[in-house]
Amino acid sequence: VPEGEAQFHRRVWLHRVGTDPASDVCVFGAEFDKTTFFSASVSIDGRWLVVSASPGTAPRNDVWIADLSASDPAAPALREVQVGVDAQTSVHVGRDGRAYVYTDRDAPRGKLVVTDPSNPAVESWQPLLPEDPEAVLEDFAILDAKELARPILLAAWTRHAVSEITVHDLRTGEKTGDVALPGIGSVGGLSERPEGGCECWFGYTDHTTPSSVFRYDARTGETTPWASAPGTVEVPKVYTRQVTYTSRDGTAVRMIVVSPTAEADEPRPAILNGYGGFGASMTPGYSATILAWVEAGGVYAVANLRGGGEEGENWHRAGMRGNKQHVFDDFHAAADWLVEHGWTTSSKLGISGGSNGGLLVGAALTQSPQRYAAVVCSAPLLDMVRYQRFGLGQLWSEEYGDAEIAEELGWLLAYSPYHHVAADTRYPAVLFTVFDSDTRVDPLHARKMCAALQAATTAAASDRPIVFRRESDVGHGARAVSRSVELSADTLVFLAAHTGLSLSGS
């Protein structure tokens, strides 16, 4: 591929196990744009190949299916399931021979339909699980052991960011029950036995429960622990609540607040976190960082901003491209709610975000510096006029807009944090954390922004410092546990120092 484009130009290849990879055959993708993502899967019986293609990180994809028993796997005869439609769709061919199609086509919160894999066109789709007006369909599993009176379908949903699992008749979709969960939290993927059975495993976590695996047995309807995180975890006493507040345009937004007291007894040092992009949902999950902060007497809040997926694809689109300001408005309104309801004050409020969340807090501190006392901005996008020129930036134009298009450049310039740094402004204390081996978001964003803020702020460095934390040999995501601990410690101490949280005795 052209120099500098090794991270692009994906393709679908056929590899025969035991052969030299140099003999692999490209079976799909050569005619697509360099930023297209592909996925490929084969049914458990080896008969049906499903191929999907999506432009970058766009919330839409094209899907094809091929019968490998009727065509050469090196040249599969692919038939269209969905092409040229603004929707996300996936296909799973079950052990019963039916194609189960998950889609948000005409159903922004998701629905499940069935069809014949040999005739997969939309006209043949038959409804199985209709769209729920308040819950987002996330996953499903099929339990079809012979000892069951009838095959069942499990469906995982998130209702306002909180998970639930329902039980349905596989043939009709009729709801027959619910799967008991340990608490108000988040469910991971549903996993059935590949060969079929009556058991399903799923991950689970909440704000006080480390990641665990639970097993559901369709014969008894019981849910039992299967595996838990190693070691003994002593969880401090905390209180968690979900609240609803109103954004600038009247939209209702939800937020989780974790605190050391049941009610707001006094304004406390607080951290507000959010993401608001790419349809990613901020659901409840165990976090040692959050628990350490709350155990020390602070309040921690996570806002379910537009741009995420907590309320389905419409919620995502309400915070992407030309609607990006909605995300920042939701975040500012979350900060105001925490102050108005006595949980904190502006002088005690810190904000934190990484990656797209780094863009979020970068925009927040430039749009409303007086609202916040301290900011941790990690692996951020901040120069939105040039983001496409670095790393994997070209993949994100569907989410943010293309700076080469005049109208979309206007969207980007309207909020680009780097371009809204204003001279003679008293900015909050800011800690940028970057990682030299980050190929997703180039550290240059934070370097430029740090320098611009240092030059512009009127606050004394001893009072509200603007500093830069750099790590080598670390990328955008996973890292050694020791490095995660060090990063969390540094960011918490920084936020504590500038929001007034006392660490004595903790």
Coordinates of C-alpha atoms in Angstrom, one line a residue:
V1 CA 0.0 0.0 0.0
P2 CA 1.2 3.6 -0.3
E3 CA 3.7 4.8 2.2
G4 CA 2.2 5.9 5.5
E5 CA -1.1 4.1 4.8
A6 CA -0.3 0.7 6.3
Q7 CA -3.0 1.1 8.9
F8 CA -5.6 1.4 6.1
H9 CA -6.6 -0.7 3.1
R10 CA -8.2 -3.6 5.0
R11 CA -9.4 -6.6 3.0
V12 CA -11.1 -10.0 3.6
W13 CA -8.8 -12.9 2.9
L14 CA -9.2 -16.7 2.6
H15 CA -6.6 -18.6 4.6
R16 CA -6.4 -22.3 4.6
V17 CA -5.1 -23.7 7.9
G18 CA -1.7 -25.2 7.5
T19 CA -0.8 -23.3 4.3
D20 CA 1.7 -20.5 3.8
P21 CA -0.1 -17.1 4.3
A22 CA 1.6 -15.9 1.2
S23 CA -0.8 -18.1 -0.7
D24 CA -3.9 -16.5 0.9
V25 CA -6.6 -15.2 -1.5
C26 CA -8.2 -11.8 -1.3
V27 CA -11.9 -12.6 -1.6
F28 CA -13.4 -9.2 -0.9
G29 CA -12.7 -5.5 -0.4
A30 CA -10.2 -4.5 -3.1
E31 CA -12.7 -2.1 -4.8
F32 CA -13.5 -0.2 -1.5
D33 CA -12.1 3.1 -0.1
K34 CA -9.0 2.7 1.9
T35 CA -10.8 3.6 5.2
T36 CA -13.4 0.9 4.9
F37 CA -13.6 -1.6 7.8
F38 CA -14.6 -5.3 7.1
S39 CA -15.8 -8.2 9.2
A40 CA -16.3 -11.8 8.2
S41 CA -17.9 -14.7 10.0
V42 CA -18.9 -18.3 9.1
S43 CA -21.9 -20.2 10.6
I44 CA -21.2 -23.1 13.0
D45 CA -21.8 -25.6 10.2
G46 CA -19.3 -23.9 7.9
R47 CA -22.0 -23.3 5.2
W48 CA -22.8 -19.5 5.4
L49 CA -20.3 -16.7 5.1
V50 CA -21.4 -13.2 6.2
V51 CA -19.3 -10.2 5.2
S52 CA -19.8 -6.7 6.4
A53 CA -18.3 -3.4 5.2
S54 CA -18.5 0.0 6.9
P55 CA -16.9 3.4 6.0
G56 CA -14.6 4.2 8.8
T57 CA -16.5 4.5 12.1
A58 CA -19.8 5.5 10.4
P59 CA -22.9 4.1 12.1
R60 CA -23.9 2.2 8.9
N61 CA -22.7 -0.8 7.0
D62 CA -23.4 -3.0 4.0
V63 CA -23.9 -6.7 4.5
W64 CA -23.6 -9.7 2.1
I65 CA -24.1 -13.5 2.6
A66 CA -22.8 -16.4 0.6
D67 CA -23.6 -20.2 0.6
L68 CA -20.2 -21.8 0.7
S69 CA -21.7 -25.2 -0.2
A70 CA -22.7 -23.8 -3.5
S71 CA -19.7 -21.6 -4.4
D72 CA -15.9 -21.7 -4.1
P73 CA -14.8 -20.1 -0.8
A74 CA -12.0 -18.4 -2.8
A75 CA -14.7 -16.7 -4.9
P76 CA -17.9 -16.7 -2.8
A77 CA -21.1 -15.8 -4.6
L78 CA -22.2 -13.0 -2.2
R79 CA -25.8 -11.9 -2.1
E80 CA -26.9 -8.5 -0.8
V81 CA -28.6 -8.4 2.6
Q82 CA -28.3 -4.6 2.9
V83 CA -26.4 -2.2 0.6
G84 CA -26.5 1.6 0.5
V85 CA -28.8 1.9 3.6
D86 CA -28.1 4.3 6.4
A87 CA -28.4 1.7 9.2
Q88 CA -26.3 -0.9 11.1
T89 CA -27.1 -4.5 10.5
S90 CA -25.6 -7.9 11.4
V91 CA -26.5 -11.4 10.4
H92 CA -26.1 -14.7 12.4
V93 CA -27.2 -18.0 10.9
G94 CA -28.5 -20.2 13.7
R95 CA -28.3 -23.9 14.2
D96 CA -31.9 -24.1 13.1
G97 CA -30.9 -22.8 9.7
R98 CA -32.7 -19.4 10.1
A99 CA -30.8 -16.1 9.6
Y100 CA -31.2 -13.8 12.7
V101 CA -30.8 -10.2 11.6
Y102 CA -30.0 -7.6 14.2
T103 CA -30.6 -4.1 12.8
D104 CA -31.5 -0.5 13.7
R105 CA -33.0 0.0 10.2
D106 CA -36.3 1.9 10.9
A107 CA -35.6 1.0 14.6
P108 CA -33.0 3.3 16.2
R109 CA -33.0 1.3 19.4
G110 CA -32.6 -2.0 17.6
K111 CA -34.8 -4.9 16.6
L112 CA -34.3 -8.6 15.7
V113 CA -35.9 -10.2 12.6
V114 CA -35.5 -13.6 11.0
T115 CA -35.3 -14.7 7.4
D116 CA -34.1 -17.5 5.1
P117 CA -30.4 -17.1 4.5
S118 CA -30.9 -18.1 0.9
N119 CA -33.3 -15.2 0.5
P120 CA -32.0 -12.4 2.8
A121 CA -33.5 -9.3 1.2
V122 CA -35.4 -6.9 3.5
E123 CA -38.7 -7.8 1.9
S124 CA -38.3 -11.3 3.4
W125 CA -37.6 -10.2 7.0
Q126 CA -40.0 -11.4 9.6
P127 CA -40.2 -9.6 13.0
L128 CA -39.1 -11.5 16.1
L129 CA -38.2 -8.8 18.7
P130 CA -39.6 -5.4 17.9
E131 CA -38.0 -2.2 18.9
D132 CA -38.6 -1.2 22.5
P133 CA -39.5 2.5 22.9
E134 CA -37.2 2.9 25.9
A135 CA -34.6 0.1 25.8
V136 CA -31.7 -0.5 23.4
L137 CA -31.3 -4.1 22.1
E138 CA -27.6 -5.0 22.6
D139 CA -27.2 -8.8 22.1
F140 CA -29.1 -12.1 21.9
A141 CA -28.4 -15.8 22.5
I142 CA -30.3 -19.0 21.4
L143 CA -30.8 -21.9 23.8
D144 CA -32.2 -25.0 22.0
A145 CA -31.3 -28.1 24.0
K146 CA -33.6 -31.0 23.4
E147 CA -34.5 -31.3 27.1
L148 CA -36.1 -27.8 26.9
A149 CA -39.9 -27.8 26.3
R150 CA -39.2 -25.3 23.6
P151 CA -36.2 -23.3 22.3
I152 CA -35.8 -20.0 23.9
L153 CA -34.2 -16.7 23.0
L154 CA -32.4 -14.5 25.5
A155 CA -32.1 -10.8 24.7
A156 CA -29.8 -8.3 26.4
W157 CA -31.0 -4.7 26.6
T158 CA -29.9 -1.4 28.2
R159 CA -32.6 0.7 29.6
H160 CA -31.3 4.2 30.2
A161 CA -27.8 2.7 30.4
V162 CA -28.7 0.0 32.9
S163 CA -28.7 -3.6 31.6
E164 CA -31.4 -6.2 31.7
I165 CA -31.9 -9.7 30.1
T166 CA -35.3 -11.0 29.0
V167 CA -36.5 -14.5 28.0
H168 CA -38.6 -15.1 24.9
D169 CA -40.0 -18.0 22.9
L170 CA -37.6 -18.5 20.0
R171 CA -40.3 -19.1 17.4
T172 CA -42.7 -16.2 18.2
G173 CA -40.6 -13.7 20.2
E174 CA -43.2 -13.7 23.0
K175 CA -41.7 -12.6 26.3
T176 CA -41.8 -15.4 28.9
G177 CA -39.6 -14.0 31.7
D178 CA -36.5 -12.2 32.9
V179 CA -33.1 -13.3 33.9
A180 CA -32.2 -12.3 37.4
L181 CA -29.2 -10.0 37.6
P182 CA -27.0 -9.3 40.7
G183 CA -27.8 -5.6 40.8
I184 CA -28.1 -2.4 38.7
G185 CA -25.2 -2.7 36.4
S186 CA -23.9 -3.7 33.0
V187 CA -24.1 -7.0 31.1
G188 CA -21.3 -8.2 28.8
G189 CA -21.8 -10.4 25.8
L190 CA -24.2 -13.4 25.9
S191 CA -22.4 -16.6 25.2
E192 CA -24.1 -19.9 24.3
R193 CA -22.5 -23.3 23.6
P194 CA -21.6 -23.4 19.9
E195 CA -23.1 -26.8 19.5
G196 CA -26.3 -25.7 21.3
G197 CA -27.5 -26.3 24.9
C198 CA -29.5 -24.8 27.7
E199 CA -26.9 -22.6 29.3
C200 CA -25.8 -19.0 28.7
W201 CA -22.9 -17.1 30.2
F202 CA -22.6 -13.4 30.5
G203 CA -20.3 -10.8 32.0
Y204 CA -21.5 -8.5 34.7
T205 CA -20.2 -5.5 36.6
D206 CA -21.6 -2.5 38.5
H207 CA -20.0 0.3 40.6
T208 CA -19.3 -2.0 43.5
T209 CA -18.9 -5.4 41.8
P210 CA -15.7 -6.3 39.9
S211 CA -16.1 -7.9 36.5
S212 CA -17.6 -11.4 36.9
V213 CA -19.2 -14.1 34.8
F214 CA -22.6 -15.5 35.6
R215 CA -24.4 -18.6 34.2
Y216 CA -28.0 -18.8 33.3
D217 CA -29.6 -22.3 33.1
A218 CA -32.8 -22.4 31.0
R219 CA -33.9 -25.7 32.7
T220 CA -34.3 -24.1 36.1
G221 CA -34.4 -20.3 35.3
E222 CA -31.6 -19.8 37.8
T223 CA -28.6 -17.4 37.5
T224 CA -25.5 -18.4 39.4
P225 CA -21.9 -17.0 39.7
W226 CA -19.5 -18.8 37.3
A227 CA -16.2 -16.9 37.7
S228 CA -15.1 -13.8 39.6
A229 CA -12.1 -11.5 39.5
P230 CA -9.1 -13.0 41.3
G231 CA -8.2 -11.8 44.8
T232 CA -10.2 -10.3 47.6
V233 CA -11.8 -6.9 47.0
E234 CA -12.9 -4.8 50.0
V235 CA -15.4 -2.3 48.6
P236 CA -16.0 0.9 50.6
K237 CA -19.5 1.9 51.5
V238 CA -20.8 4.1 48.7
Y239 CA -24.2 5.3 47.4
T240 CA -25.1 5.2 43.7
R241 CA -28.1 6.9 42.1
Q242 CA -29.2 7.7 38.6
V243 CA -30.6 11.2 38.1
T244 CA -32.3 13.0 35.3
Y245 CA -31.5 16.6 34.4
T246 CA -32.4 19.0 31.7
S247 CA -29.9 20.2 29.0
R248 CA -29.8 23.6 27.4
D249 CA -32.4 22.8 24.7
G250 CA -34.8 21.0 27.1
T251 CA -33.5 17.4 26.4
A252 CA -33.7 15.1 29.4
V253 CA -30.2 13.5 30.1
R254 CA -29.3 10.9 32.7
M255 CA -26.3 10.8 35.0
I256 CA -25.0 8.3 37.6
V257 CA -23.8 9.9 40.8
V258 CA -21.6 7.9 43.2
S259 CA -21.1 9.5 46.7
P260 CA -20.0 8.7 50.3
T261 CA -23.4 9.8 51.7
A262 CA -27.0 9.0 50.7
E263 CA -27.8 12.7 50.3
A264 CA -25.9 15.8 49.5
D265 CA -24.9 16.8 53.0
E266 CA -22.4 19.4 51.9
P267 CA -20.6 20.6 48.8
R268 CA -17.8 18.1 48.2
P269 CA -14.9 17.9 45.8
A270 CA -16.3 16.2 42.7
I271 CA -15.3 14.7 39.4
L272 CA -17.6 14.8 36.4
N273 CA -16.8 12.3 33.6
G274 CA -18.3 11.8 30.2
Y275 CA -17.7 10.6 26.6
G276 CA -20.5 11.5 24.2
G277 CA -19.3 10.0 20.9
F278 CA -19.2 7.1 18.4
G279 CA -22.4 5.6 19.9
A280 CA -20.4 4.4 22.9
S281 CA -22.4 4.0 26.1
M282 CA -21.2 4.9 29.6
T283 CA -22.8 2.1 31.6
P284 CA -22.2 1.2 35.3
G285 CA -18.9 -0.6 35.9
Y286 CA -16.5 -1.3 38.7
S287 CA -13.7 1.2 38.9
A288 CA -11.0 1.3 41.6
T289 CA -10.4 4.9 40.6
I290 CA -14.0 6.0 41.3
L291 CA -14.1 4.1 44.6
A292 CA -10.8 5.5 45.8
W293 CA -12.1 9.0 45.1
V294 CA -15.4 8.4 46.9
E295 CA -13.8 6.6 49.8
A296 CA -11.7 9.7 50.3
G297 CA -14.9 11.8 50.6
G298 CA -15.4 13.0 47.0
V299 CA -18.3 12.7 44.6
Y300 CA -18.0 11.0 41.2
A301 CA -20.5 11.5 38.4
V302 CA -20.8 10.0 34.9
A303 CA -23.1 11.7 32.5
N304 CA -24.8 9.8 29.6
L305 CA -24.4 12.6 27.0
R306 CA -25.8 12.7 23.6
G307 CA -23.4 11.3 21.0
G308 CA -23.3 8.0 23.0
G309 CA -25.5 5.0 22.5
E310 CA -27.4 5.0 25.8
E311 CA -30.7 5.8 24.2
G312 CA -30.1 4.3 20.7
E313 CA -28.8 5.5 17.4
N314 CA -30.9 8.7 17.4
W315 CA -29.2 9.7 20.7
H316 CA -25.8 9.1 19.0
R317 CA -26.7 11.2 16.0
A318 CA -28.0 14.0 18.1
G319 CA -24.4 14.5 19.3
M320 CA -22.4 13.9 16.1
R321 CA -21.3 16.0 13.1
G322 CA -23.2 19.3 13.0
N323 CA -24.9 18.4 16.4
K324 CA -21.7 18.1 18.4
Q325 CA -22.5 21.2 20.5
H326 CA -25.3 19.2 22.1
V327 CA -22.7 17.0 23.8
F328 CA -21.0 20.0 25.4
D329 CA -24.3 21.5 26.4
D330 CA -25.3 18.3 28.1
F331 CA -21.9 18.3 30.0
H332 CA -22.2 21.9 31.2
A333 CA -25.8 21.2 32.3
A334 CA -24.6 18.1 34.3
A335 CA -22.0 20.3 36.1
D336 CA -24.8 22.9 36.8
W337 CA -27.0 20.2 38.2
L338 CA -24.3 18.9 40.6
V339 CA -23.8 22.5 41.9
E340 CA -27.5 23.4 42.1
H341 CA -28.3 20.2 44.1
G342 CA -25.6 20.8 46.6
W343 CA -23.2 18.0 45.7
T344 CA -20.3 20.4 44.8
T345 CA -19.3 24.0 43.8
S346 CA -17.5 25.3 40.8
S347 CA -14.4 25.8 42.9
K348 CA -14.5 22.1 43.9
L349 CA -15.5 20.6 40.5
G350 CA -13.0 18.7 38.4
I351 CA -13.7 17.2 35.0
S352 CA -12.1 14.2 33.3
G353 CA -12.2 12.6 29.9
G354 CA -10.0 10.6 27.5
S355 CA -9.9 10.2 23.7
N356 CA -13.2 11.6 22.4
G357 CA -13.8 12.4 26.1
G358 CA -10.6 14.4 26.0
L359 CA -12.2 16.5 23.2
L360 CA -15.2 16.8 25.5
V361 CA -13.3 18.3 28.4
G362 CA -11.2 20.4 26.1
A363 CA -14.3 22.0 24.7
A364 CA -15.8 22.3 28.2
L365 CA -12.8 24.2 29.6
T366 CA -12.6 26.6 26.7
Q367 CA -16.3 27.3 26.4
S368 CA -16.9 27.7 30.2
P369 CA -13.6 28.0 32.1
Q370 CA -15.4 29.5 35.1
R371 CA -17.5 26.3 35.7
Y372 CA -14.5 24.1 36.5
A373 CA -11.6 24.1 38.9
A374 CA -9.5 21.3 37.4
V375 CA -9.3 19.3 34.2
V376 CA -7.7 16.0 33.3
C377 CA -7.5 15.7 29.6
S378 CA -6.2 12.3 28.4
A379 CA -5.1 11.3 24.8
P380 CA -7.3 14.0 23.4
L381 CA -8.4 15.3 20.1
L382 CA -8.1 19.1 20.3
D383 CA -7.2 20.6 16.9
M384 CA -10.4 19.6 15.0
V385 CA -9.4 21.4 11.9
R386 CA -6.4 19.2 11.3
Y387 CA -7.3 16.0 13.1
Q388 CA -7.7 14.0 9.8
R389 CA -4.1 14.5 8.9
F390 CA -2.7 12.4 11.7
G391 CA -2.9 8.8 12.9
L392 CA -6.2 7.2 12.1
G393 CA -8.0 10.6 11.9
Q394 CA -9.4 9.9 8.4
L395 CA -11.6 7.2 9.9
W396 CA -13.5 9.6 12.0
S397 CA -14.8 12.1 9.5
E398 CA -18.2 10.4 9.6
E399 CA -18.4 11.2 13.3
Y400 CA -17.1 14.7 13.4
G401 CA -17.2 16.1 9.8
D402 CA -14.7 16.6 7.0
A403 CA -12.6 19.8 7.3
E404 CA -12.1 19.7 3.5
I405 CA -15.9 20.5 3.1
A406 CA -16.7 24.1 3.8
E407 CA -19.9 23.6 5.8
E408 CA -18.3 20.8 7.9
L409 CA -15.3 22.9 8.5
G410 CA -17.7 25.4 10.0
W411 CA -19.0 22.8 12.4
L412 CA -15.5 21.9 13.5
L413 CA -14.3 25.5 13.9
A414 CA -17.4 26.3 16.0
Y415 CA -16.0 24.2 18.9
S416 CA -12.4 23.1 18.1
P417 CA -10.8 23.6 21.6
Y418 CA -7.4 24.7 20.2
H419 CA -9.0 27.4 18.2
H420 CA -11.0 28.7 21.1
V421 CA -8.2 29.3 23.6
A422 CA -8.6 33.0 24.5
A423 CA -5.9 35.3 25.7
D424 CA -6.2 36.9 29.2
T425 CA -8.5 34.2 30.5
R426 CA -8.3 32.5 33.9
Y427 CA -8.3 28.9 33.0
P428 CA -8.7 25.9 35.4
A429 CA -5.8 23.8 36.4
V430 CA -5.2 21.3 33.5
L431 CA -3.3 18.0 33.4
F432 CA -2.8 16.6 29.9
T433 CA -1.8 12.9 29.8
V434 CA -0.4 11.5 26.5
F435 CA 1.2 8.4 25.3
D436 CA 4.1 8.4 22.8
S437 CA 3.1 5.2 21.0
D438 CA -0.5 6.3 20.5
T439 CA -1.4 5.7 16.8
R440 CA -5.0 6.6 17.3
V441 CA -4.7 10.1 18.6
D442 CA -1.4 11.9 18.0
P443 CA 0.1 13.5 21.2
L444 CA 0.6 16.7 19.1
H445 CA -3.0 17.7 20.0
A446 CA -2.2 17.9 23.7
R447 CA 1.2 19.5 23.2
K448 CA -0.2 22.3 21.1
M449 CA -3.1 22.9 23.5
C450 CA -0.9 22.8 26.6
A451 CA 1.4 25.5 25.1
A452 CA -1.6 27.6 24.0
L453 CA -3.2 27.5 27.4
Q454 CA 0.0 28.3 29.2
A455 CA 0.4 31.3 27.1
A456 CA -3.2 32.5 27.5
T457 CA -4.0 31.9 31.1
T458 CA -4.0 34.7 33.7
A459 CA -3.9 32.3 36.6
A460 CA -0.6 31.8 38.4
A461 CA 1.2 28.5 37.7
S462 CA 1.4 27.9 41.5
D463 CA -2.4 28.3 41.7
R464 CA -3.8 26.7 38.5
P465 CA -0.9 25.0 36.7
I466 CA -1.3 23.7 33.1
V467 CA 1.0 20.7 32.9
F468 CA 1.8 17.8 30.6
R469 CA 2.3 14.2 31.6
R470 CA 4.0 12.0 28.9
E471 CA 4.6 8.3 28.8
S472 CA 6.8 6.4 26.4
D473 CA 6.1 2.9 25.0
V474 CA 2.4 3.1 25.7
G475 CA -0.4 3.3 23.2
H476 CA -4.0 4.6 23.3
G477 CA -5.6 1.7 25.2
A478 CA -4.3 -1.3 27.1
R479 CA -1.3 -1.0 29.3
A480 CA 0.4 -2.8 32.2
V481 CA -1.5 -2.8 35.5
S482 CA 1.4 -1.0 37.1
R483 CA 1.2 1.8 34.6
S484 CA -2.6 2.1 35.0
V485 CA -2.1 2.4 38.8
E486 CA 0.5 5.1 38.4
L487 CA -1.6 7.1 35.9
S488 CA -4.7 6.8 38.1
A489 CA -2.7 7.9 41.2
D490 CA -1.3 10.9 39.4
T491 CA -4.6 12.1 38.0
L492 CA -6.4 11.6 41.3
V493 CA -3.8 13.5 43.2
F494 CA -3.9 16.4 40.7
L495 CA -7.7 16.6 40.9
A496 CA -7.6 16.4 44.7
A497 CA -5.0 19.2 44.9
H498 CA -7.1 21.5 42.8
T499 CA -10.6 20.7 44.1
G500 CA -9.8 20.6 47.8
L501 CA -10.1 16.9 48.5
S502 CA -8.1 16.0 51.6
L503 CA -6.1 12.7 51.3
S504 CA -5.0 12.6 54.9
G505 CA -5.5 9.1 56.4
S506 CA -6.6 7.6 53.0

